[in-house]
Tab-separated table of C-alpha atoms in Angstrom:
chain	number	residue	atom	x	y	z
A	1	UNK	CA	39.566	-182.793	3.011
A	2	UNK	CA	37.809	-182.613	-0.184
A	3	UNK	CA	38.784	-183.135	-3.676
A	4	UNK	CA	38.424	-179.329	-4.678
A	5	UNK	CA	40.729	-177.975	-1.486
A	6	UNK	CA	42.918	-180.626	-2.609
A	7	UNK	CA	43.536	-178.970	-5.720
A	8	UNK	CA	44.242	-175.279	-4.007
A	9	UNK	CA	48.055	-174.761	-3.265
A	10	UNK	CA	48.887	-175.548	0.259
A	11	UNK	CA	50.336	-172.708	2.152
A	12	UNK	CA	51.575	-172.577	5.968
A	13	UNK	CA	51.505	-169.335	7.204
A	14	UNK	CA	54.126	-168.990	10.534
A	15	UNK	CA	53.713	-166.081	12.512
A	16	UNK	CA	56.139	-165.299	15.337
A	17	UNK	CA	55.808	-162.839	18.070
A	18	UNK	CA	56.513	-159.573	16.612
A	19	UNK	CA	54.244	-156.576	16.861
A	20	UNK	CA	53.753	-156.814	13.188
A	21	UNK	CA	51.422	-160.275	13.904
A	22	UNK	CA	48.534	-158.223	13.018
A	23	UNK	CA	49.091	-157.291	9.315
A	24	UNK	CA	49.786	-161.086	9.242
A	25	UNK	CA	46.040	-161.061	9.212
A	26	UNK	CA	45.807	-158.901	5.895
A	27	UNK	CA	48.289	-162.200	4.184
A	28	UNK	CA	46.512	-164.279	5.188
A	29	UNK	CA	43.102	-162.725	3.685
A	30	UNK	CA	44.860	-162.430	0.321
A	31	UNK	CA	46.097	-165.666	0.511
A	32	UNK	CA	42.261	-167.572	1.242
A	33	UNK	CA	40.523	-164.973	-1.385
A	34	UNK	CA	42.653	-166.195	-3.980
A	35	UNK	CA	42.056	-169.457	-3.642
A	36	UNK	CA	44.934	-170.738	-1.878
A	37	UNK	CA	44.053	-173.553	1.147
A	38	UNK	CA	46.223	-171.824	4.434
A	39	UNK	CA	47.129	-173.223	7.387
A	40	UNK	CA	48.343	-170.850	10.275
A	41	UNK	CA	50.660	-171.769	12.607
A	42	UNK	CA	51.889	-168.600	15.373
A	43	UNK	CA	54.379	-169.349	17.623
A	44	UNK	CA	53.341	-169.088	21.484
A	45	UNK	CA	54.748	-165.653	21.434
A	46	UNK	CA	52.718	-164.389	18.473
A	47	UNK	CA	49.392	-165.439	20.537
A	48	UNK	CA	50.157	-162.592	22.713
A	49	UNK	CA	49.597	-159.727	19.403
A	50	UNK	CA	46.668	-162.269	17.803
A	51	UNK	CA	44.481	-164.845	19.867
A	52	UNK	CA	44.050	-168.279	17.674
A	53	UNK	CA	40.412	-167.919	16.835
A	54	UNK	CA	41.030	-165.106	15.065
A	55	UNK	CA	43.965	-167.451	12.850
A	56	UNK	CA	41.270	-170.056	12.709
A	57	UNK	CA	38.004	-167.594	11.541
A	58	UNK	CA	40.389	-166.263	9.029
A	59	UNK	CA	41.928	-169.751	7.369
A	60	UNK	CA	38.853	-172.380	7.924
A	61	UNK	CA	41.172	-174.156	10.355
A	62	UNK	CA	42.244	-175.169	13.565
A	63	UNK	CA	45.049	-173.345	15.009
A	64	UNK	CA	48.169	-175.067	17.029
A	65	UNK	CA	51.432	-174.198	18.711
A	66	UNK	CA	52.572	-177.284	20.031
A	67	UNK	CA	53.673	-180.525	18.809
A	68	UNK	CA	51.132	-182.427	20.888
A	69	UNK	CA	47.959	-181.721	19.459
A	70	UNK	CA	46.256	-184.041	17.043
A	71	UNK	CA	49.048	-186.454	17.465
A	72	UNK	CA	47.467	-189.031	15.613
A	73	UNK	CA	48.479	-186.696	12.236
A	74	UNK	CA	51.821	-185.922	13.038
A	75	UNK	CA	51.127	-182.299	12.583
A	76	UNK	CA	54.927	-181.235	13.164
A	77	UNK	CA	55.583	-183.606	10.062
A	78	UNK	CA	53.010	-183.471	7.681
A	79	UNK	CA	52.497	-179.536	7.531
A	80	UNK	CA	55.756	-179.292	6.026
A	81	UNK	CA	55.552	-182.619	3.581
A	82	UNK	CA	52.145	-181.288	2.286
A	83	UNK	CA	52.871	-177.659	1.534
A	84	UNK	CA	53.159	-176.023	-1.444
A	85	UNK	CA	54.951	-173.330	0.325
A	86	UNK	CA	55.478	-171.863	3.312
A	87	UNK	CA	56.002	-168.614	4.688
A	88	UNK	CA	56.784	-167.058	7.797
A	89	UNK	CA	55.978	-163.226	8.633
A	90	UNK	CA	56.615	-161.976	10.673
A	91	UNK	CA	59.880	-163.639	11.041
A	92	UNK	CA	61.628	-162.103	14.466
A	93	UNK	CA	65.670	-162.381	14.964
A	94	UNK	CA	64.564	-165.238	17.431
A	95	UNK	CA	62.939	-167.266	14.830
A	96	UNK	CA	65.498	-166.817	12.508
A	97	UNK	CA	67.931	-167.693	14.898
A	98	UNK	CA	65.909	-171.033	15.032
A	99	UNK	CA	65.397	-171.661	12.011
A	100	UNK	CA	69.163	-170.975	11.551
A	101	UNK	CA	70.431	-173.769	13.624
A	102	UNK	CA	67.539	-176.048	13.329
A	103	UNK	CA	66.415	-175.724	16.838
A	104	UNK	CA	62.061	-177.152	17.158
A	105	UNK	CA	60.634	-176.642	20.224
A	106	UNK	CA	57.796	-175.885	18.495
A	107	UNK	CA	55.122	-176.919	15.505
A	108	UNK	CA	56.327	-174.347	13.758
A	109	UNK	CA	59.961	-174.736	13.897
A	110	UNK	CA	59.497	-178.690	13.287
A	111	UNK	CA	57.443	-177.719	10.234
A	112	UNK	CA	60.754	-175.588	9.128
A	113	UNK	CA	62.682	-178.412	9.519
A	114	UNK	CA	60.485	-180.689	7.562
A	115	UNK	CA	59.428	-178.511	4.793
A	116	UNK	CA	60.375	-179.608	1.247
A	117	UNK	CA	58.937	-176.932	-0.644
A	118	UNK	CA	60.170	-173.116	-1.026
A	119	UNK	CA	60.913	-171.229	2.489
A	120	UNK	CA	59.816	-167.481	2.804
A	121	UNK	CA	60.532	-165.642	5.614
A	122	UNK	CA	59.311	-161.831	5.773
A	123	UNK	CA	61.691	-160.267	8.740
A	124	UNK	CA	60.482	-157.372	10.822
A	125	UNK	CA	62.384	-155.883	13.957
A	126	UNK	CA	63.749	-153.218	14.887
A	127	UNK	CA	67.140	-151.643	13.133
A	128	UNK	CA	69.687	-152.731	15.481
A	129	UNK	CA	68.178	-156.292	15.909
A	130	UNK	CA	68.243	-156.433	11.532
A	131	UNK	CA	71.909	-154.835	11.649
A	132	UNK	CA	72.904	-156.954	14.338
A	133	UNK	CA	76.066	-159.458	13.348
A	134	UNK	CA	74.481	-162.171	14.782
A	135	UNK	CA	71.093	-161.725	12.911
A	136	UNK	CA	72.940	-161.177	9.325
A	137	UNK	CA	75.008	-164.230	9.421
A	138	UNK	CA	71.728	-166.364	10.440
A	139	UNK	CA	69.563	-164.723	6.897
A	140	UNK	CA	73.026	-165.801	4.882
A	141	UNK	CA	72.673	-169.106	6.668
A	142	UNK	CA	69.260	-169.768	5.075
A	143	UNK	CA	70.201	-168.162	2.031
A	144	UNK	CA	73.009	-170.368	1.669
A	145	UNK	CA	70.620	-173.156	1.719
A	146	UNK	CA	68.090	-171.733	-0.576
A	147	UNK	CA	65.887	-170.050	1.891
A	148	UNK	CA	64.092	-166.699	0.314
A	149	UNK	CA	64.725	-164.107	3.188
A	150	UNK	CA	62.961	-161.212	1.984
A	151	UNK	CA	64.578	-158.037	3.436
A	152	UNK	CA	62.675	-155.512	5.375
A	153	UNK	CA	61.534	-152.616	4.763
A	154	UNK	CA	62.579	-148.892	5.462
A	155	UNK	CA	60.090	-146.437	7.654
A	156	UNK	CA	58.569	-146.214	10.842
A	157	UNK	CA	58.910	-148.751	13.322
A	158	UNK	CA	57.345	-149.650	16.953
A	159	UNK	CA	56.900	-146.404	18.885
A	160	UNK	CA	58.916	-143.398	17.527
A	161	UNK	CA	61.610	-145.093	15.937
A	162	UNK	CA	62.667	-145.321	12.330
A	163	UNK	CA	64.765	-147.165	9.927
A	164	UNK	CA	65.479	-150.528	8.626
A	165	UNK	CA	63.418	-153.534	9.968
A	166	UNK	CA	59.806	-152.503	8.680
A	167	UNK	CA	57.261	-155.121	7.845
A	168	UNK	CA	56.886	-155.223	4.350
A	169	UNK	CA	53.006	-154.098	2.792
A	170	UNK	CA	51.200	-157.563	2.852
A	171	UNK	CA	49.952	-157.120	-0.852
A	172	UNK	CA	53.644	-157.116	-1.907
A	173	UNK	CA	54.577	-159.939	0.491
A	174	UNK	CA	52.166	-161.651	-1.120
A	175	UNK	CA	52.390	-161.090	-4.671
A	176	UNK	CA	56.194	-162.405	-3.519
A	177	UNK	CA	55.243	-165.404	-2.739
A	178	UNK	CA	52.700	-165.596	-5.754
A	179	UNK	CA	55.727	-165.565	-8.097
A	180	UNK	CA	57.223	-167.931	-5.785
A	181	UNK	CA	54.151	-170.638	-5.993
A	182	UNK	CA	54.338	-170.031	-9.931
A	183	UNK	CA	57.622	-171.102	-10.335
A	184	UNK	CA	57.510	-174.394	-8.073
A	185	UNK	CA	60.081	-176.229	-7.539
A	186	UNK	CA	62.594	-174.336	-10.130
A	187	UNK	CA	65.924	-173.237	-8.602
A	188	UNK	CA	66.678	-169.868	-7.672
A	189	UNK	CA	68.635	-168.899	-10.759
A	190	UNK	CA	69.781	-165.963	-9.681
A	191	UNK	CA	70.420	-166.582	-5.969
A	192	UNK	CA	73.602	-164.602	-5.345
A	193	UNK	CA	73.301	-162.211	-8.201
A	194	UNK	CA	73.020	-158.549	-7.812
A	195	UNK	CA	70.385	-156.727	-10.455
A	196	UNK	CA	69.456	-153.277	-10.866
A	197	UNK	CA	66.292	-152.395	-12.728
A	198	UNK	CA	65.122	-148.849	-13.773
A	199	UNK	CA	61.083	-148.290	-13.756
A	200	UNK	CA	58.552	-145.666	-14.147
A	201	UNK	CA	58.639	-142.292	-16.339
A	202	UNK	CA	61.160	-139.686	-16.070
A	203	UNK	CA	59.689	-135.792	-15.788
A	204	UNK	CA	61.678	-132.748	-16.823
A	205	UNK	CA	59.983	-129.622	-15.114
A	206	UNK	CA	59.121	-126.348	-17.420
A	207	UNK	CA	58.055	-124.653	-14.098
A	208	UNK	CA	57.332	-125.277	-10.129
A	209	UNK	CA	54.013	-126.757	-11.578
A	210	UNK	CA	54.731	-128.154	-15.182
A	211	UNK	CA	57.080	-130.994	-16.525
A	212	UNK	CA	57.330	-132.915	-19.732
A	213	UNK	CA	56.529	-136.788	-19.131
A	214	UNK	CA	55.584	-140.178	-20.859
A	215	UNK	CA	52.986	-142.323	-19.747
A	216	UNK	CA	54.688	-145.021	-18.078
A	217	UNK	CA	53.000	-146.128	-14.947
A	218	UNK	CA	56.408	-148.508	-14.330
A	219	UNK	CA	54.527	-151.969	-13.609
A	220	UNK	CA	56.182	-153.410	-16.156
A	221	UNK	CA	59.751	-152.547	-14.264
A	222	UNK	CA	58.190	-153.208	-10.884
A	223	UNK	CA	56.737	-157.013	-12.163
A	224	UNK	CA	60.776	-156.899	-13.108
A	225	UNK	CA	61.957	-156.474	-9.968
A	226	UNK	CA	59.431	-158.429	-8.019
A	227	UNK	CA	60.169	-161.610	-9.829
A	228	UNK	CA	63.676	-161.248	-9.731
A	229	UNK	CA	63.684	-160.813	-5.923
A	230	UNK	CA	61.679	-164.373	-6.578
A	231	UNK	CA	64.019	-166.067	-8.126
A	232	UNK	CA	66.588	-165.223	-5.517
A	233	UNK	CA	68.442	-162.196	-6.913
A	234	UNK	CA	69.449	-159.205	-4.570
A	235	UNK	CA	67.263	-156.405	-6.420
A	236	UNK	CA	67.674	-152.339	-6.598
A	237	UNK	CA	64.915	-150.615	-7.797
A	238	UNK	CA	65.390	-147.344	-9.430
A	239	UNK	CA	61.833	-145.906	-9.318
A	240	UNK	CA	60.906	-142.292	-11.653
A	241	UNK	CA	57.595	-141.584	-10.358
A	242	UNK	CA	55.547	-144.097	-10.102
A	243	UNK	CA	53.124	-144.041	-7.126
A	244	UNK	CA	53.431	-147.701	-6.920
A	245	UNK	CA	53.998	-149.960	-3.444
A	246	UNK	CA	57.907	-150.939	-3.042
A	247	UNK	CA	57.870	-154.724	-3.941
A	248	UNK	CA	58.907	-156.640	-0.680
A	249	UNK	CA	62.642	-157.600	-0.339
A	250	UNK	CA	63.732	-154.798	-3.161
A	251	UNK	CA	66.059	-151.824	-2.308
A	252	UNK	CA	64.078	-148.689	-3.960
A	253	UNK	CA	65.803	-145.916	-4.619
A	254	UNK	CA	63.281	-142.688	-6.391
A	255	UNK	CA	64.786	-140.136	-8.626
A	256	UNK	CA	62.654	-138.097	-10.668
A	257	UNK	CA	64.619	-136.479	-14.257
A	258	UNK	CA	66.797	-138.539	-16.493
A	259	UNK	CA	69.930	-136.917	-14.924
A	260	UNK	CA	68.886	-138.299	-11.510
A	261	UNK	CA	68.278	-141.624	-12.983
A	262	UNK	CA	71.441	-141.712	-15.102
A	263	UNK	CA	73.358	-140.861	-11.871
A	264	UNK	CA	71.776	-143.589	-9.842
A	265	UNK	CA	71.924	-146.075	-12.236
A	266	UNK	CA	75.331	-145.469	-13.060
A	267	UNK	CA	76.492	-145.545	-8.975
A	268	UNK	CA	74.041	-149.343	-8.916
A	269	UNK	CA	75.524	-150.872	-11.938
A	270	UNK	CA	78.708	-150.616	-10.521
A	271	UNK	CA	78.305	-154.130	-8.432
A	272	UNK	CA	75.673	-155.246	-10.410
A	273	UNK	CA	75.089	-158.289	-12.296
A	274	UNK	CA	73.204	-157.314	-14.824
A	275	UNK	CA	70.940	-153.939	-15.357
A	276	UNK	CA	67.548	-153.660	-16.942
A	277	UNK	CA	66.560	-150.736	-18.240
A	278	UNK	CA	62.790	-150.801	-18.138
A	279	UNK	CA	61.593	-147.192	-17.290
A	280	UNK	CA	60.651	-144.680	-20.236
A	281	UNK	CA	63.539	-142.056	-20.261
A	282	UNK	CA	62.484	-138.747	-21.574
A	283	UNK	CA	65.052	-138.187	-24.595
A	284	UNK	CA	64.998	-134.552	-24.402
A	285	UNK	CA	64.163	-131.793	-21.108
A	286	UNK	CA	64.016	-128.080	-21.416
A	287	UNK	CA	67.028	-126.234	-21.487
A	288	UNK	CA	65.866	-123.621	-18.830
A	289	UNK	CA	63.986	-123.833	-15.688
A	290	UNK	CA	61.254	-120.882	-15.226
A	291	UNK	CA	61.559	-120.006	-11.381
A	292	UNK	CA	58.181	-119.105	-11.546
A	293	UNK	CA	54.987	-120.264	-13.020
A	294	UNK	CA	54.837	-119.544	-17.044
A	295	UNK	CA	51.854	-117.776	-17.822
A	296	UNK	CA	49.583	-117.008	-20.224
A	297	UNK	CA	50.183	-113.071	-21.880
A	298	UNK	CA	46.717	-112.029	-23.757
A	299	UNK	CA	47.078	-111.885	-27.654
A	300	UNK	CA	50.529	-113.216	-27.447
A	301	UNK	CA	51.390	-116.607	-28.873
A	302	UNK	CA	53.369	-118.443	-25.449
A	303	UNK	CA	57.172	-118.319	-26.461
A	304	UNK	CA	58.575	-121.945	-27.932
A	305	UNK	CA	60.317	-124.040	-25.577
A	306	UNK	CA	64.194	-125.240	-26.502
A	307	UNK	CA	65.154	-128.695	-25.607
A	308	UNK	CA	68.611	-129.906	-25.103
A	309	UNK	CA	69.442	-133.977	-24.989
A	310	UNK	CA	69.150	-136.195	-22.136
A	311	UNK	CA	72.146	-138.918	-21.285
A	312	UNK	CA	71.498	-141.854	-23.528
A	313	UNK	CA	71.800	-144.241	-20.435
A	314	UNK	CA	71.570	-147.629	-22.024
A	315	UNK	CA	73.907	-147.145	-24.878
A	316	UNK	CA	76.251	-145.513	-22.091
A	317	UNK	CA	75.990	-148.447	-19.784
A	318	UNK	CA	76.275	-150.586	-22.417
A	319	UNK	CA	79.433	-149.323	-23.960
A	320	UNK	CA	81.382	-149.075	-19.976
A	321	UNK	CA	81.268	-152.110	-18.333
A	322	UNK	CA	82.640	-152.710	-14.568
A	323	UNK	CA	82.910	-156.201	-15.604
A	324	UNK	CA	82.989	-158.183	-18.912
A	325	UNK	CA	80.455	-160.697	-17.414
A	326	UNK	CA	77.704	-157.614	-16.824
A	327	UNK	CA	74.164	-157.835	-19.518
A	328	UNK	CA	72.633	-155.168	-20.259
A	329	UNK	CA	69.091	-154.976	-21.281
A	330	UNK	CA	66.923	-152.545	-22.538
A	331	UNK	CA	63.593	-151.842	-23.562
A	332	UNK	CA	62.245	-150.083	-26.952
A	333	UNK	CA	58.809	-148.641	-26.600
A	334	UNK	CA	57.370	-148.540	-30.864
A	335	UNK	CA	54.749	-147.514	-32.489
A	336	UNK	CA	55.367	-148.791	-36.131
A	337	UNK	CA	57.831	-150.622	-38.154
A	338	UNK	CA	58.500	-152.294	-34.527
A	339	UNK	CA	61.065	-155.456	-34.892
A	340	UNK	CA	62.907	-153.147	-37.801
A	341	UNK	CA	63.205	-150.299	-35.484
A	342	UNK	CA	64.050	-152.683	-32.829
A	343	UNK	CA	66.700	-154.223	-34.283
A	344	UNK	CA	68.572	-150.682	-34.972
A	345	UNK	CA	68.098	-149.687	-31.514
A	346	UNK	CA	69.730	-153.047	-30.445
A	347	UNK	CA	72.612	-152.317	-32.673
A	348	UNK	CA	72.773	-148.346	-32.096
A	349	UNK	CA	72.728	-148.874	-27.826
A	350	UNK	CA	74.977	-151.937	-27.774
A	351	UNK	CA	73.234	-153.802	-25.128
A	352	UNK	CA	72.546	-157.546	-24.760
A	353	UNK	CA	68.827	-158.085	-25.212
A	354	UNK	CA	66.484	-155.392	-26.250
A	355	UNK	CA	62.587	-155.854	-25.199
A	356	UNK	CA	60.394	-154.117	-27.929
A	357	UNK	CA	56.952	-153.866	-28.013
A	358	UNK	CA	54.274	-151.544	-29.386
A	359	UNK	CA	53.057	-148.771	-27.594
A	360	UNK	CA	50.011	-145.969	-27.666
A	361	UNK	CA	47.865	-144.264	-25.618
A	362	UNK	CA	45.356	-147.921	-25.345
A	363	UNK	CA	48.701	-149.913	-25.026
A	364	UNK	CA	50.891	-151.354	-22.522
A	365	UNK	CA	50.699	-147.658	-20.744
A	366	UNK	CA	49.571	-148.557	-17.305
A	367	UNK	CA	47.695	-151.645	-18.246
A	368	UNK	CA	48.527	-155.517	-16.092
A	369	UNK	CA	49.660	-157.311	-19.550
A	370	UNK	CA	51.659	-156.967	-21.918
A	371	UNK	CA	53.234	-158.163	-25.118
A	372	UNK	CA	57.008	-158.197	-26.273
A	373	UNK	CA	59.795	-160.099	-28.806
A	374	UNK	CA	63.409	-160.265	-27.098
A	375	UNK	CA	65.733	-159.344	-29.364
A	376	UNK	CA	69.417	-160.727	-28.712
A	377	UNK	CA	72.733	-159.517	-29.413
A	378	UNK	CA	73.813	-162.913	-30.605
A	379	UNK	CA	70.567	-163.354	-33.231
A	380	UNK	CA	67.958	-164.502	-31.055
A	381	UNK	CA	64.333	-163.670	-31.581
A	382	UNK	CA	62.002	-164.805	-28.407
A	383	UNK	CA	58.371	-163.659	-28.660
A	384	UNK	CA	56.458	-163.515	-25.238
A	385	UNK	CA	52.243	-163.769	-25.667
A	386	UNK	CA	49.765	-161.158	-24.654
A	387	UNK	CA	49.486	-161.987	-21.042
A	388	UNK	CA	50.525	-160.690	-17.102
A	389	UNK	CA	53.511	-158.874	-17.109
A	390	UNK	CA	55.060	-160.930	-14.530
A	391	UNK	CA	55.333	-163.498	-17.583
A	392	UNK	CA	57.308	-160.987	-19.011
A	393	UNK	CA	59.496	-160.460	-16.751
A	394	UNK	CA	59.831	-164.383	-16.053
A	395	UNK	CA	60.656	-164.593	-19.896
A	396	UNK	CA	63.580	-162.087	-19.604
A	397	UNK	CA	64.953	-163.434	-16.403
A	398	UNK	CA	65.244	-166.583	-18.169
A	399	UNK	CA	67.433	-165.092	-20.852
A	400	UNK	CA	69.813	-163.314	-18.483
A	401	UNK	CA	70.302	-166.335	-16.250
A	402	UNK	CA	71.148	-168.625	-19.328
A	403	UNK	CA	73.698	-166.020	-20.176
A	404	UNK	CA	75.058	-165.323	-17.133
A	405	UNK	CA	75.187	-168.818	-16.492
C-alpha cells in the first residue's frame, strides 16, 4: 500500500444478503470517487444479488467472505483495527441479529467485532421483519453501545409491497457517513435525544396555480438534520417544499403553508428535545382562496390582494414549553442592520439561540455555504465562517448539546 492510499480514510463496506445489494454498488462508487480507500466485504448471502468481481472492479481490491483467506494478514482482525469507519448496507434482520449478540462466522461479522472506529449500519427489509420485536430490541442493542443504526426508509419494497424497511438513496447514506468520518472519534452527543427541525419555504396559494413564496431551497435545514442524525440524535424533519432527497435515518414529514407547518411542528415538539426552526415561514398568506384561476380583465388594474398574519411559530414554541429542559432555536434571515435586528428578534421570539445571517437574491438562497453569528439567550455571540453548511449545522449542534448537557 502506498503512501498516498495511506492517507485516504479507510472504509469497510459490509454488504449482507438483501435484495438491496445492488444499490450497494452506487456507495460504494461515491465512496472511491471521493477519495476514500474501500474495502468490500459481502456476506456469502449477498454473493447471490452481486458476484465478487464486480465488489473488486468497483473498490481496487480483492474481495473475501471467509476468515481463511490471506491468513497470513489476519484479515478478520485487521479490517476492523485499520478502518476509519465502517458501514454495513444493506444490513438484513439476520445481520443485525449478529452483530447484536456478537456471533462471527464470518469476515464480516469478525470485522464487527473488532472494529474500533464508528459502526453504520443502513437496514433494509421488509415491514414486518423492521417492526418485528425481536429486530427492534437488537438496533437498541447497538445503539446502546454507540452503534449508528440508521433507520429505513418509507416506500416501495420487494415485489408489490410497501411501507417501512426501504433502503435508504445511497447519496444520502453516504453523505451520512461523510458527517460521520468528519467528526472522528467525537461522541455521539446527542445519542438518545429527540430533535425536530423545520426546512424549506412555506407557500400560501392565491389560486389552483399561484402562491406567495420565499426562496428557500431548505439545504440549510436538511444539512441540520443530516448531521444531527450523525451525531446520534433521533431526527424529524418537517420539510415545506423542497424537492430535496430525505436524508437517511430522518423521519420526514412535508407540509406545504405555515398553518400546516405550525400544526406539525407543534404535534413534534411535543417529545422533542430541542426544535430548530430553520425553514423560511411566510409571515403573511392571502386572506381568500380564488377557486379558480385569477385572470387578467383588459384595461382594468388586477384587484389588490389582502393579507392576514401567519402563526408566529418560534415565538409560540418558545413561550409553551412541554418541558423546562426543551431549546429552542431559530433562524433570522437579514438584509441590513443584521446583528441589531438579530438581537431584537432574539428578544421579541424568546427562543434560546437565534442563527442570523444576511440574505438576497445572490445569498445563502439555494447556494452549498453559508455564513452565520449565533446569538444566545444568555449573551453569547459565536460567528461561524463562510463555508459548507454542514459546518453550520455542526456549529449549532454544538451549542444545543452544551446546553442540554
Amino acid at each position: 500500500m502506498d503512501s498516498e492510499t495511506e492517507r485516504k480514510p479507510r472504509v469497510v463496506l459490509g454488504v449482507s444478503g438483501g435484495i438491496a445489494a445492488y444499490k450497494a454498488c452506487e456507495l460504494l462508487r461515491r465512496f472511491t470517487e471521493s477519495g476514500h480507500d474501500v474495502r468490500v466485504v459481502p456476506t456469502e448471502a449477498a454473493l447471490h444479488f452481486v458476484g465478487a468481481p464486480t465488489w473488486s472492479a468497483l473498490s481496487g481490491h480483492p474481495v473475501a467472505t471467509d476468515v481463511w483467506s490471506d491468513v497470513h494478514e489476519v484479515p478478520h482482525v485487521r479490517l476492523g483495527q485499520s478502518a476509519d469507519l465502517v458501514i454495513v448496507a444493506p444490513a438484513t434482520t439476520d445481520l443485525l441479529a449478529k452483530a447484536a449478540h456478537g456471533l462471527a462466522d464470518d469476515l464480516l461479522t469478525n470485522t464487527l467485532l473488532t472494529a474500533r472506529c464508528p459502526v453504520v449500519f443502513a437496514p433494509a427489509m421488509h415491514t414486518e421483519m423492521w417492526e418485528h420485536p425481536a429486530t427492534q430490541e437488537n438496533v437498541a442493542t447497538l445503539r446502546r453501545r454507540g452503534a449508528l443504526v440508521i433507520e429505513p426508509g418509507v416506500g416501495r419494497l420487494t415485489g408489490a409491497d410497501t411501507g417501512k424497511g426501504r433502503f435508504p438513496d445511497p447519496s444520502e447514506i453516504f453523505a451520512f457517513c461523510r458527517r460521520v468520518l468528519a467528526r472522528g472519534e467525537s461522541p455521539q452527543d446527542l445519542a438518545g435525544r429527540n430533535v425536530v427541525v423545520s426546512a424549506g419555504g412555506t407557500r400560501e396559494p392565491l389560486d389552483p396555480v399561484r402562491f406567495l413564496g420565499n426562496r428557500s431551497s431548505g439545504k440549510q435545514g436538511y444539512a441540520l438534520a443530516r448531521t444531527a442524525a450523525a451525531r446520534g440524535a433521533r431526527v424529524t424533519l418537517i420539510a415545506a417544499n423542497t424537492g430535496l432527497p430525505d436524508p437517511a435515518g430522518v423521519e420526514v414529514i412535508p407540509v406545504t403553508t405555515a398553518v400546516e407547518l405550525r400544526e406539525a411542528v407543534v404535534a413534534a415538539a411535543a417529545e422533542a428535545d430541542a426544535v430548530v426552526m430553520a425553514a423560511a415561514v411566510a409571515d403573511f398568506r392571502p386572506a381568500t382562496y380564488a377557486a379558480g384561476k385569477i385572470k387578467k380583465k383588459d384595461g382594468k388594474e388586477p384587484d389588490p390582494i389582502e393579507l392576514v398574519r401567519n402563526p408566529d411559530i418560534l415565538a409560540e414554541i418558545s413561550a409553551v414549553r412541554p418541558s423546562a429542559g426543551q431549546l429552542v432555536v431559530g433562524f433570522a434571515a437579514e438584509t441590513d442592520d443584521v446583528l441589531v435586528n438579530g438581537r431584537a428578534k432574539l428578544r421579541r421570539k424568546g427562543c434560546d439561540l437565534l442563527v442570523v445571517n444576511e440574505v438576497g437574491e445572490r445569498k445563502t438562497f439555494g447556494a452549498e455555504e453559508n455564513e452565520a453569528v449565533v446569538l444566545g439567550a444568555d449573551g453569547s455571540e459565536t460567528p461561524v465562517p463562510y463555508g459548507p453548511k454542514e459546518d453550520l449545522a455542526d456549529t449549532v449542534w454544538g451549542l444545543v448539546a452544551e446546553r442540554l448537557s
